[in-house]
Each structure stands twice: as C-alpha cells, then as structure tokens.
Amino acid sequence: MAVSAHTAPTTDQLPVVVVGAGPIGLAAAAHLVERGLEPLVLEAGPSAGTAVRAWSHVRLFSPWAEVIDPAAEKLLAPTGWIRPDGTGYPTGGDWAQQYLQPVADVLGDRVRYGATVTGVARAGRDRIVDSGRDEQPFTVHLQLADGREERITARAVIDASGTWSTPGPMGADGLPALGEKAAADRIAHRVPDLGDPAVRARYAGKRTAVIGSGASAFTALAYLADLADLAEEADGTHAVWVLRRGIGDNTYGGGEADQLPARGALGLRAKAAVEAGHASTVTGFRTRSVERDADGRLVLVAEDGRRLDPVDEVIVLTGFRPDLSFLSELRLRLDERLQAPTALAPLIDPNVHSCGTVYPHGVNELSHPEKDIYLVGMKSYGRAPTFLAMTGYEQVRSITASLAGDQEAAERVELTLPETGVCGGAGLFDDPDADRSSQSNEGGGCCAAPATLQIGAGAPAAASGGC
C-alpha cells in the first residue's frame, strides 16, 4: 500500500527492524517475509555473517542439516542455490559463504551494511514515560560507516546482534584482571587461526596459557597440540590450561555420549592433548592479576597468591556477554545473573545445567514488559554458553508468527534437540576439589529431558533438573 508523502505511515506499515545479519537475524528476516511482514536488517559489518567470518577457521560441531533455517531455504530455492550435504560439518567460513551471504543477497535491499545500531527507544518516550507508550513505534538510531547518523522508525525490533563483540575477561570476578589491559599485546580473546602463517608464528615454540573450560578452550588446546606435533617449526610449543575448577569426569564434555558427535570429539581431542603432554593443567586457579617479568613474558597471579611460571601468550576464552548499552531506554526484564530474559534464564542457567539440551522456547519466554522488542539467538542467552542455531531458528519462527497475529502458531513450538549425555550442574565450578560426576540429579540436572514439547504448555520448572 502506497503512503502519501504528506501522511505518516501507521505502525503496521513500518518495517520490523532486525539487528544483525548473522544466522539468526537472517532467519528472522526470512520468516518475516514468509509471513508477509517487511524486515529491515541492520548489519554493522560489511557483509552477512561478519562475526561468523571472524572465526571462519573454526569448524562447527553441528552439521549442515542443523544450521540451515527452513524459511531461509525456501527463499533460496528459486535462485538455484544448492543445499550442502546435510551430514557435513561446515567451518564458519563455509557457513558464511555458502549460506548466510546467499540468504542476505536474496533479501537484497532489506539488508543494510555498515549500519551500527547505537540506540533503540519508543518514539517521543524515554524509559520513564508511561503515557501512550505501547502505541508508539520504535525509533532506531544508527551510525553509518561514513560517520553519518540516522534514525529509523520501526513497528518492532528483533535484536539478533549476538555477543561476539563483548568477550569475557581474564579476571575471575568478571572484570579484567589487574594488568590485563596493559598486557593486551600478548592476550587474545578468540581461538587463533593457526592456518595463518603470522598467527602460527606467534604461538609456535611458545608457552601459551589457555583460560576457559568450554568448547572454545577445547578447540584452542587441540589446535596448539596439532602445532606442537609439527616439530620442525614448533618445537617447544606447550599449552597451560588454566581452570577455575578441578578435573572431573565431565571436564572434557560428553565424549562419546554426546549426541553432537563433533562436539564430543572436540573434548576428547583436548583430553588427548593433555595426555600426550602437549598441554598441562592448572586447577582451582582464579586469576587476579597479570604481570610482566624482566623478559616481557606474562605471569598470572591467582586470588590465593599462586603464581604461574611465565608464559609467552595468553588465550582468554571465558565466554561472551550481551551488549545491552543501546537498549537502555527500553523496559527489559532480564535475569540478574545471566542477563537473559527472566522466563528463559532458569532453562539455561549454567549454575544448574552443564549440558547443551535446552527446552524449546519461543515468544512467551522471550517477551519483555516493553511490547514487541525481542532479544534472540546468542544474545537471548545472555552469559549462558549452551546456544544452538536450531534453538534460535525456532525462536524467530515463534516471534514472527506472533507479530503476524498467529498466536496459536507462535505458542506451538516443537523442536528436537540433541542431548549431550553430560549430567551435573556447574554450581560448584569454583571448587577445585569438586568431582562434578558425583553430583546428584537434584544438584545438577540430567540430560534426560523430553526433546519435544509445546511452549507455554508444559515447560518444566527450574527445579526439575532438566537441561
């Protein structure tokens, strides 16, 4: 419907703004198109999947069949796009080049690059004002790549900006360790691409501390172990794996019990690195500060005063956290620990759950006091690390159904998720003597949850122990 130049469009005629042209943001746009709603995707980077491309060298532990959204695939079908073999495991680069960019290309002008969202609010209403709030559209403030500023009006906002831009620091208290910023030249917060000769030279023959306990840490340990096997150029390469907890049966993940085999294999590769002597472990170490010795090498100091032998490099892989700064004028209901929506947080809380299976969820769990603003994908999980792409695709399918007025479809969320086979929560993660395998189901939760259920019609309480 055409709108007169002298007539302001009604809220229903405005686009739904999607923040981020990553996997979940592009899936949201595809579902909006399928529902007859107009999306506008705002991507800070120069291409689709900018964050994914930053870890293009890392292979996903989910196969192609689980990382392609059905609505996006429908958009691609008329273009002659060839679907990759569903059993193969793409790298981040594969995912971006063979799937994400083609989806963005099909969406055409509905995707804008070089557009960084700096603020979202209600038109004419700051956070305090109640009067007429829900009837006002959203205003989305942008900074463009050339430095210009712009403001866009939207009927709804789906924030799929992820957490890649805000990695966790080294300090055990959630803040940068003392001296961490000053030592930034020897500290990385991403899994290194050792296929790049310059990056490989940085770690070859060096002693590197790896801080973290998740899949990224496993990947870094495996990569460094592979480098250590190249004796000609990497003699002396050694990793020091720094853990805040002790070593237990679950330290290396689900192993062969993981229904995502590639994820289980990753943990086993990290275990092999330790057993082969390519990596040593330091347990119960909570970093307080980082110092330089006389040779410029780094010395990590723990809260209890322990000092590690000097290392040449540090790789900090302590998770990610959401950037909520540009949402400060909106009324969000977020869990005080995870910074995830309060209804979702109990299902993903790593203090309770250590496994990757999360009950399917949709618009009900992702709604806020501020109507029609949704945090989706990795950002919806706040600081929790268990996100799977399939979960995000189902989130945006449910949300777009609700925006289209189909509440029945929005609440009928069915999704089969793979279980890890790992039981026991992470509530004792700071206890170096805790053997996590011995925790009861009451203390940790077991991955024996039903894989499919209806949202809002049977999601278990947090005390149920399901993952």
Short mmCIF file of C-alpha atoms in Angstrom, two decimals:
data_model
loop_
_atom_site.label_atom_id
_atom_site.label_comp_id
_atom_site.label_asym_id
_atom_site.label_seq_id
_atom_site.Cartn_x
_atom_site.Cartn_y
_atom_site.Cartn_z
CA MET A 1 0.00 0.00 0.00
CA ALA A 2 1.46 3.36 -1.01
CA VAL A 3 1.77 6.03 1.64
CA SER A 4 1.36 9.68 0.74
CA ALA A 5 4.43 11.84 1.22
CA HIS A 6 2.28 14.05 3.44
CA THR A 7 0.94 11.21 5.57
CA ALA A 8 2.92 9.47 8.28
CA PRO A 9 2.77 5.69 7.93
CA THR A 10 0.81 3.76 10.53
CA THR A 11 2.76 1.47 12.82
CA ASP A 12 1.57 -1.58 10.86
CA GLN A 13 3.12 -0.14 7.69
CA LEU A 14 6.55 0.21 9.29
CA PRO A 15 9.26 -2.45 8.93
CA VAL A 16 10.36 -4.84 11.62
CA VAL A 17 13.97 -3.92 12.32
CA VAL A 18 16.32 -6.86 12.78
CA VAL A 19 19.67 -6.05 14.37
CA GLY A 20 22.42 -8.22 12.91
CA ALA A 21 22.80 -10.16 9.64
CA GLY A 22 24.08 -13.31 11.28
CA PRO A 23 22.40 -16.74 11.18
CA ILE A 24 19.51 -15.85 13.48
CA GLY A 25 18.96 -12.32 12.18
CA LEU A 26 18.74 -13.54 8.57
CA ALA A 27 16.42 -16.37 9.65
CA ALA A 28 14.20 -13.79 11.35
CA ALA A 29 14.07 -11.77 8.13
CA ALA A 30 13.19 -14.87 6.11
CA HIS A 31 10.35 -15.76 8.49
CA LEU A 32 9.06 -12.19 8.37
CA VAL A 33 8.97 -12.29 4.57
CA GLU A 34 7.18 -15.64 4.72
CA ARG A 35 4.58 -14.03 6.99
CA GLY A 36 4.08 -11.04 4.70
CA LEU A 37 5.88 -8.62 7.03
CA GLU A 38 8.63 -6.30 5.87
CA PRO A 39 12.04 -6.74 7.53
CA LEU A 40 14.92 -4.31 7.61
CA VAL A 41 18.17 -5.96 8.68
CA LEU A 42 20.85 -3.65 10.05
CA GLU A 43 24.37 -5.09 9.98
CA ALA A 44 27.33 -3.22 11.45
CA GLY A 45 29.84 -5.11 9.31
CA PRO A 46 30.44 -5.03 5.56
CA SER A 47 28.85 -8.39 4.77
CA ALA A 48 26.49 -11.02 6.06
CA GLY A 49 27.78 -13.05 8.98
CA THR A 50 30.55 -10.61 9.86
CA ALA A 51 31.03 -12.18 13.30
CA VAL A 52 30.91 -15.71 11.86
CA ARG A 53 33.60 -14.78 9.34
CA ALA A 54 35.82 -13.74 12.25
CA TRP A 55 36.03 -17.41 13.24
CA SER A 56 35.96 -18.74 9.70
CA HIS A 57 38.74 -21.23 10.53
CA VAL A 58 36.71 -22.97 13.25
CA ARG A 59 34.51 -25.94 12.34
CA LEU A 60 31.00 -26.12 13.74
CA PHE A 61 30.03 -29.13 15.82
CA SER A 62 26.57 -29.08 14.24
CA PRO A 63 26.15 -30.49 10.70
CA TRP A 64 24.70 -28.54 7.79
CA ALA A 65 21.29 -30.12 8.36
CA GLU A 66 21.04 -28.34 11.72
CA VAL A 67 22.32 -24.89 10.73
CA ILE A 68 20.04 -24.07 7.77
CA ASP A 69 16.75 -22.38 8.61
CA PRO A 70 13.70 -23.76 6.72
CA ALA A 71 12.25 -20.34 5.84
CA ALA A 72 15.61 -19.12 4.60
CA GLU A 73 15.97 -22.25 2.48
CA LYS A 74 12.59 -21.51 0.87
CA LEU A 75 13.86 -18.06 -0.09
CA LEU A 76 16.95 -19.59 -1.64
CA ALA A 77 15.19 -22.36 -3.57
CA PRO A 78 14.13 -20.27 -6.62
CA THR A 79 17.70 -18.96 -7.06
CA GLY A 80 19.15 -22.36 -7.91
CA TRP A 81 21.03 -22.47 -4.62
CA ILE A 82 22.48 -25.93 -3.98
CA ARG A 83 22.00 -27.16 -0.46
CA PRO A 84 25.22 -28.53 1.08
CA ASP A 85 25.33 -32.17 2.12
CA GLY A 86 23.43 -32.23 5.41
CA THR A 87 25.87 -34.64 7.04
CA GLY A 88 28.91 -32.41 6.52
CA TYR A 89 30.27 -30.04 9.15
CA PRO A 90 30.90 -26.51 7.86
CA THR A 91 33.53 -24.11 9.09
CA GLY A 92 32.47 -20.61 10.00
CA GLY A 93 33.76 -19.53 6.59
CA ASP A 94 31.70 -22.20 4.83
CA TRP A 95 28.58 -21.17 6.73
CA ALA A 96 29.01 -17.52 5.83
CA GLN A 97 29.93 -18.00 2.16
CA GLN A 98 27.67 -20.89 1.20
CA TYR A 99 24.56 -20.00 3.19
CA LEU A 100 24.48 -16.67 5.05
CA GLN A 101 25.62 -14.41 2.22
CA PRO A 102 23.28 -16.05 -0.32
CA VAL A 103 20.34 -15.50 2.06
CA ALA A 104 21.31 -11.86 2.50
CA ASP A 105 21.67 -11.47 -1.26
CA VAL A 106 18.15 -12.78 -1.80
CA LEU A 107 16.83 -10.30 0.75
CA GLY A 108 18.50 -7.55 -1.28
CA ASP A 109 17.80 -4.01 -0.10
CA ARG A 110 16.18 -5.36 3.03
CA VAL A 111 19.73 -5.75 4.39
CA ARG A 112 21.85 -2.67 5.08
CA TYR A 113 25.56 -3.00 5.80
CA GLY A 114 27.79 -0.61 7.70
CA ALA A 115 24.86 0.37 9.93
CA THR A 116 25.65 0.18 13.65
CA VAL A 117 22.67 0.45 15.97
CA THR A 118 23.50 2.92 18.75
CA GLY A 119 20.12 3.18 20.45
CA VAL A 120 16.53 1.92 20.46
CA ALA A 121 13.63 3.72 22.14
CA ARG A 122 9.92 4.47 21.83
CA ALA A 123 9.20 7.49 19.67
CA GLY A 124 8.88 10.53 21.92
CA ARG A 125 9.10 8.40 25.08
CA ASP A 126 12.14 7.81 27.23
CA ARG A 127 12.29 4.91 29.64
CA ILE A 128 10.32 6.77 32.32
CA VAL A 129 7.20 7.81 30.39
CA ASP A 130 4.13 5.55 30.62
CA SER A 131 1.52 7.52 28.69
CA GLY A 132 0.70 6.01 25.28
CA ARG A 133 3.91 4.04 25.29
CA ASP A 134 2.75 0.83 23.59
CA GLU A 135 1.06 2.79 20.78
CA GLN A 136 4.28 4.49 19.75
CA PRO A 137 6.62 2.96 17.17
CA PHE A 138 10.27 2.32 17.94
CA THR A 139 13.00 4.73 16.92
CA VAL A 140 16.27 3.04 15.99
CA HIS A 141 19.37 5.25 15.95
CA LEU A 142 22.23 4.31 13.62
CA GLN A 143 25.78 5.33 12.94
CA LEU A 144 26.80 4.65 9.36
CA ALA A 145 30.20 3.59 8.13
CA ASP A 146 30.93 7.09 6.83
CA GLY A 147 30.21 8.61 10.24
CA ARG A 148 26.74 9.95 9.45
CA GLU A 149 23.88 9.36 11.88
CA GLU A 150 20.37 8.28 11.00
CA ARG A 151 17.10 7.42 12.70
CA ILE A 152 14.69 4.72 11.51
CA THR A 153 11.13 4.11 12.71
CA ALA A 154 10.02 0.50 13.27
CA ARG A 155 6.93 -1.41 14.34
CA ALA A 156 9.01 -3.98 16.24
CA VAL A 157 12.66 -4.76 16.90
CA ILE A 158 14.34 -8.18 16.90
CA ASP A 159 17.84 -7.91 18.35
CA ALA A 160 20.00 -10.69 16.92
CA SER A 161 23.28 -8.84 17.40
CA GLY A 162 24.86 -11.72 19.30
CA THR A 163 27.64 -11.45 21.86
CA TRP A 164 30.79 -11.73 19.73
CA SER A 165 31.83 -8.12 20.30
CA THR A 166 31.96 -8.50 24.10
CA PRO A 167 34.16 -11.44 25.15
CA GLY A 168 34.63 -12.23 28.82
CA PRO A 169 37.78 -11.02 30.55
CA MET A 170 40.52 -12.97 32.32
CA GLY A 171 39.63 -11.91 35.86
CA ALA A 172 37.73 -14.47 37.92
CA ASP A 173 35.43 -11.76 39.29
CA GLY A 174 34.07 -10.97 35.84
CA LEU A 175 36.22 -7.85 35.48
CA PRO A 176 39.55 -7.54 33.65
CA ALA A 177 42.39 -8.83 35.79
CA LEU A 178 44.79 -6.20 37.08
CA GLY A 179 47.29 -5.61 34.28
CA GLU A 180 45.16 -7.38 31.66
CA LYS A 181 44.62 -4.28 29.55
CA ALA A 182 48.28 -3.30 29.75
CA ALA A 183 49.28 -6.76 28.50
CA ALA A 184 46.83 -6.71 25.59
CA ASP A 185 49.65 -7.19 23.06
CA ARG A 186 50.13 -10.76 24.35
CA ILE A 187 46.50 -11.61 25.11
CA ALA A 188 43.92 -12.93 22.60
CA HIS A 189 40.20 -13.39 23.27
CA ARG A 190 39.48 -15.61 20.27
CA VAL A 191 40.54 -19.07 19.08
CA PRO A 192 43.66 -18.39 16.98
CA ASP A 193 43.75 -19.20 13.29
CA LEU A 194 46.93 -21.23 13.15
CA GLY A 195 46.49 -21.65 9.41
CA ASP A 196 47.59 -18.03 9.07
CA PRO A 197 51.42 -18.02 8.96
CA ALA A 198 51.65 -14.81 11.00
CA VAL A 199 49.37 -16.17 13.71
CA ARG A 200 51.14 -19.54 13.70
CA ALA A 201 54.48 -17.79 14.23
CA ARG A 202 53.02 -16.06 17.29
CA TYR A 203 52.39 -19.40 19.05
CA ALA A 204 54.94 -21.80 17.52
CA GLY A 205 57.60 -22.79 20.00
CA LYS A 206 55.91 -20.70 22.69
CA ARG A 207 54.34 -21.40 26.05
CA THR A 208 50.68 -20.33 25.93
CA ALA A 209 48.13 -20.16 28.75
CA VAL A 210 44.58 -21.08 27.72
CA ILE A 211 41.96 -19.82 30.18
CA GLY A 212 38.47 -21.30 29.89
CA SER A 213 36.61 -24.60 30.11
CA GLY A 214 34.22 -24.76 27.17
CA ALA A 215 34.26 -25.76 23.52
CA SER A 216 36.41 -22.78 22.54
CA ALA A 217 39.08 -23.78 25.06
CA PHE A 218 38.93 -27.36 23.77
CA THR A 219 39.45 -26.04 20.23
CA ALA A 220 42.42 -23.89 21.19
CA LEU A 221 44.05 -26.79 23.06
CA ALA A 222 43.54 -29.10 20.09
CA TYR A 223 44.99 -26.54 17.68
CA LEU A 224 48.04 -25.93 19.86
CA ALA A 225 48.58 -29.69 20.21
CA ASP A 226 48.48 -30.04 16.41
CA LEU A 227 51.04 -27.25 16.19
CA ALA A 228 53.26 -28.96 18.75
CA ASP A 229 53.30 -32.07 16.55
CA LEU A 230 54.98 -30.02 13.81
CA ALA A 231 58.38 -30.36 15.44
CA GLU A 232 60.29 -28.66 12.64
CA GLU A 233 58.71 -25.28 13.26
CA ALA A 234 57.04 -25.71 16.63
CA ASP A 235 59.47 -27.47 18.94
CA GLY A 236 58.73 -26.28 22.46
CA THR A 237 55.10 -25.40 21.81
CA HIS A 238 53.16 -26.03 25.00
CA ALA A 239 49.76 -25.06 26.38
CA VAL A 240 48.97 -24.41 30.04
CA TRP A 241 45.27 -24.99 30.57
CA VAL A 242 44.05 -22.78 33.41
CA LEU A 243 40.85 -24.00 35.08
CA ARG A 244 38.85 -22.48 37.92
CA ARG A 245 37.60 -25.93 38.87
CA GLY A 246 39.09 -29.35 39.34
CA ILE A 247 39.40 -32.20 36.84
CA GLY A 248 36.36 -34.49 36.86
CA ASP A 249 34.60 -36.91 34.54
CA ASN A 250 32.76 -34.02 32.88
CA THR A 251 35.75 -31.74 32.33
CA TYR A 252 36.12 -32.80 28.70
CA GLY A 253 32.41 -32.71 27.87
CA GLY A 254 30.15 -35.55 26.81
CA GLY A 255 32.69 -37.51 24.77
CA GLU A 256 31.13 -40.48 23.02
CA ALA A 257 27.85 -39.90 24.90
CA ASP A 258 27.32 -36.55 23.17
CA GLN A 259 24.58 -36.68 20.53
CA LEU A 260 26.51 -33.97 18.71
CA PRO A 261 29.44 -36.27 17.86
CA ALA A 262 31.72 -33.47 16.68
CA ARG A 263 31.31 -31.67 19.99
CA GLY A 264 32.09 -34.82 21.92
CA ALA A 265 35.13 -35.47 19.73
CA LEU A 266 36.39 -31.95 20.41
CA GLY A 267 36.52 -32.62 24.13
CA LEU A 268 38.32 -35.88 23.51
CA ARG A 269 40.93 -34.06 21.40
CA ALA A 270 41.57 -31.69 24.31
CA LYS A 271 41.94 -34.66 26.64
CA ALA A 272 44.39 -36.27 24.22
CA ALA A 273 46.43 -33.05 24.18
CA VAL A 274 46.81 -33.23 27.94
CA GLU A 275 47.58 -36.95 27.97
CA ALA A 276 50.20 -36.51 25.22
CA GLY A 277 51.96 -33.85 27.24
CA HIS A 278 51.23 -31.04 24.79
CA ALA A 279 49.18 -29.32 27.50
CA SER A 280 49.43 -29.24 31.26
CA THR A 281 46.61 -28.29 33.61
CA VAL A 282 46.38 -25.86 36.48
CA THR A 283 43.24 -26.29 38.56
CA GLY A 284 41.42 -24.12 41.07
CA PHE A 285 43.15 -21.07 39.64
CA ARG A 286 41.13 -17.85 39.76
CA THR A 287 43.10 -15.10 38.06
CA ARG A 288 43.55 -11.84 39.98
CA SER A 289 46.33 -10.13 38.03
CA VAL A 290 48.82 -10.46 35.21
CA GLU A 291 52.38 -9.17 35.49
CA ARG A 292 55.38 -8.97 33.16
CA ASP A 293 58.74 -10.47 34.04
CA ALA A 294 62.10 -8.98 33.06
CA ASP A 295 61.88 -10.62 29.62
CA GLY A 296 58.39 -9.26 28.95
CA ARG A 297 56.69 -12.63 29.45
CA LEU A 298 53.44 -12.80 31.40
CA VAL A 299 53.00 -14.15 34.91
CA LEU A 300 49.46 -14.97 36.02
CA VAL A 301 48.67 -14.47 39.70
CA ALA A 302 45.70 -16.16 41.39
CA GLU A 303 43.36 -14.84 44.05
CA ASP A 304 45.08 -17.18 46.54
CA GLY A 305 48.52 -15.78 45.68
CA ARG A 306 49.75 -18.62 43.47
CA ARG A 307 51.93 -17.54 40.57
CA LEU A 308 52.26 -19.49 37.33
CA ASP A 309 55.54 -19.88 35.53
CA PRO A 310 55.91 -17.21 32.82
CA VAL A 311 54.08 -17.68 29.54
CA ASP A 312 54.64 -16.01 26.18
CA GLU A 313 50.98 -15.67 25.24
CA VAL A 314 47.54 -15.95 26.86
CA ILE A 315 44.33 -17.01 25.13
CA VAL A 316 41.29 -15.98 27.20
CA LEU A 317 38.17 -18.00 26.32
CA THR A 318 35.87 -17.26 29.23
CA GLY A 319 32.67 -16.82 27.27
CA PHE A 320 30.80 -13.81 25.97
CA ARG A 321 28.24 -11.38 27.31
CA PRO A 322 25.50 -9.26 25.70
CA ASP A 323 25.94 -5.59 24.87
CA LEU A 324 22.82 -4.01 26.37
CA SER A 325 24.02 -0.41 26.15
CA PHE A 326 21.92 0.57 23.12
CA LEU A 327 18.75 -0.84 24.74
CA SER A 328 18.97 1.30 27.87
CA GLU A 329 15.78 3.29 27.10
CA LEU A 330 13.66 0.15 26.82
CA ARG A 331 11.95 -1.75 29.61
CA LEU A 332 13.51 -5.19 29.58
CA ARG A 333 13.02 -7.95 32.11
CA LEU A 334 16.38 -9.69 32.43
CA ASP A 335 17.72 -12.24 34.87
CA GLU A 336 20.08 -10.62 37.35
CA ARG A 337 22.74 -13.28 36.81
CA LEU A 338 22.64 -14.29 33.16
CA GLN A 339 21.26 -11.08 31.62
CA ALA A 340 18.86 -13.34 29.71
CA PRO A 341 15.04 -12.92 29.65
CA THR A 342 13.77 -13.96 33.06
CA ALA A 343 11.45 -16.71 31.78
CA LEU A 344 14.27 -18.26 29.74
CA ALA A 345 17.04 -17.99 32.32
CA PRO A 346 16.03 -20.97 34.51
CA LEU A 347 16.17 -23.26 31.48
CA ILE A 348 19.74 -22.32 30.56
CA ASP A 349 21.35 -21.38 33.89
CA PRO A 350 24.88 -22.89 33.95
CA ASN A 351 24.68 -22.94 37.75
CA VAL A 352 22.18 -25.75 37.22
CA HIS A 353 22.79 -27.09 33.74
CA SER A 354 26.06 -28.17 32.21
CA CYS A 355 24.63 -29.83 29.14
CA GLY A 356 23.61 -28.43 25.80
CA THR A 357 19.99 -29.57 25.69
CA VAL A 358 17.63 -26.68 26.47
CA TYR A 359 13.87 -26.94 26.44
CA PRO A 360 12.45 -25.41 23.24
CA HIS A 361 11.11 -21.93 23.81
CA GLY A 362 9.55 -19.07 21.91
CA VAL A 363 7.69 -15.79 22.16
CA ASN A 364 6.34 -16.35 25.67
CA GLU A 365 9.79 -16.89 27.16
CA LEU A 366 11.32 -14.04 25.15
CA SER A 367 8.79 -11.28 25.77
CA HIS A 368 9.51 -8.20 27.89
CA PRO A 369 7.44 -5.51 29.60
CA GLU A 370 8.26 -3.42 26.53
CA LYS A 371 5.97 -4.79 23.85
CA ASP A 372 7.46 -6.02 20.54
CA ILE A 373 11.15 -5.95 21.46
CA TYR A 374 12.87 -9.34 21.42
CA LEU A 375 16.41 -10.49 22.14
CA VAL A 376 17.09 -13.65 20.13
CA GLY A 377 19.92 -16.02 19.31
CA MET A 378 23.08 -15.89 21.38
CA LYS A 379 22.04 -12.54 22.83
CA SER A 380 18.90 -14.09 24.33
CA TYR A 381 21.12 -16.49 26.29
CA GLY A 382 22.97 -13.62 27.95
CA ARG A 383 26.06 -15.15 29.53
CA ALA A 384 24.94 -18.77 29.18
CA PRO A 385 27.08 -20.81 26.74
CA THR A 386 24.73 -23.55 25.56
CA PHE A 387 23.11 -21.95 22.50
CA LEU A 388 22.43 -24.00 19.35
CA ALA A 389 21.45 -22.50 15.98
CA MET A 390 18.32 -24.65 15.79
CA THR A 391 17.11 -23.04 19.02
CA GLY A 392 17.50 -19.58 17.52
CA TYR A 393 15.68 -20.54 14.35
CA GLU A 394 12.74 -21.75 16.41
CA GLN A 395 12.82 -18.58 18.50
CA VAL A 396 12.37 -16.34 15.47
CA ARG A 397 9.76 -18.62 13.89
CA SER A 398 7.67 -18.25 17.03
CA ILE A 399 8.23 -14.49 17.35
CA THR A 400 7.39 -13.72 13.73
CA ALA A 401 4.21 -15.80 13.99
CA SER A 402 3.21 -13.69 16.99
CA LEU A 403 3.98 -10.42 15.18
CA ALA A 404 1.79 -11.64 12.32
CA GLY A 405 -1.07 -12.24 14.75
CA ASP A 406 -0.90 -16.05 14.65
CA GLN A 407 -0.59 -16.68 18.37
CA GLU A 408 -1.53 -20.34 18.07
CA ALA A 409 1.45 -20.98 15.80
CA ALA A 410 3.65 -18.82 17.99
CA GLU A 411 2.97 -20.97 21.03
CA ARG A 412 3.15 -24.28 19.16
CA VAL A 413 6.93 -24.56 19.21
CA GLU A 414 8.20 -28.06 18.61
CA LEU A 415 11.86 -28.83 18.29
CA THR A 416 14.03 -31.88 18.74
CA LEU A 417 17.39 -31.01 20.27
CA PRO A 418 20.39 -33.32 20.66
CA GLU A 419 21.38 -34.28 24.18
CA THR A 420 24.96 -34.21 25.38
CA GLY A 421 24.76 -37.11 27.78
CA VAL A 422 26.52 -34.93 30.35
CA CYS A 423 24.80 -34.54 33.68
CA GLY A 424 25.54 -32.34 36.65
CA GLY A 425 25.33 -28.60 37.06
CA ALA A 426 28.12 -26.10 37.24
CA GLY A 427 27.17 -24.64 40.60
CA LEU A 428 30.46 -25.86 42.11
CA PHE A 429 32.60 -24.62 39.24
CA ASP A 430 34.80 -22.63 41.61
CA ASP A 431 35.53 -25.64 43.82
CA PRO A 432 38.80 -27.22 42.60
CA ASP A 433 38.10 -30.40 44.55
CA ALA A 434 34.56 -30.96 43.32
CA ASP A 435 34.11 -34.08 41.21
CA ARG A 436 31.21 -32.98 39.08
CA SER A 437 30.41 -36.53 38.03
CA SER A 438 29.36 -37.38 41.56
CA GLN A 439 26.67 -34.69 41.81
CA SER A 440 23.14 -35.94 42.13
CA ASN A 441 20.41 -35.06 39.68
CA GLU A 442 18.92 -32.78 42.30
CA GLY A 443 22.14 -30.78 42.39
CA GLY A 444 22.82 -30.63 38.74
CA GLY A 445 20.17 -31.89 36.40
CA CYS A 446 20.37 -34.73 33.92
CA CYS A 447 20.07 -34.63 30.17
CA ALA A 448 17.08 -36.92 30.11
CA ALA A 449 14.54 -34.25 29.24
CA PRO A 450 11.83 -34.89 26.65
CA ALA A 451 13.10 -33.48 23.39
CA THR A 452 9.80 -32.09 22.12
CA LEU A 453 7.06 -30.15 23.89
CA GLN A 454 4.73 -27.23 23.41
CA ILE A 455 5.86 -23.84 24.58
CA GLY A 456 3.82 -22.39 27.39
CA ALA A 457 2.02 -25.70 27.80
CA GLY A 458 4.41 -27.82 29.76
CA ALA A 459 7.83 -26.26 30.09
CA PRO A 460 9.25 -27.61 33.35
CA ALA A 461 10.07 -25.53 36.36
CA ALA A 462 13.70 -24.72 37.01
CA ALA A 463 13.83 -27.22 39.84
CA SER A 464 13.03 -30.11 37.53
CA GLY A 465 16.66 -30.72 36.75
CA GLY A 466 16.20 -30.98 33.01
CA CYS A 467 18.72 -29.41 30.65
#
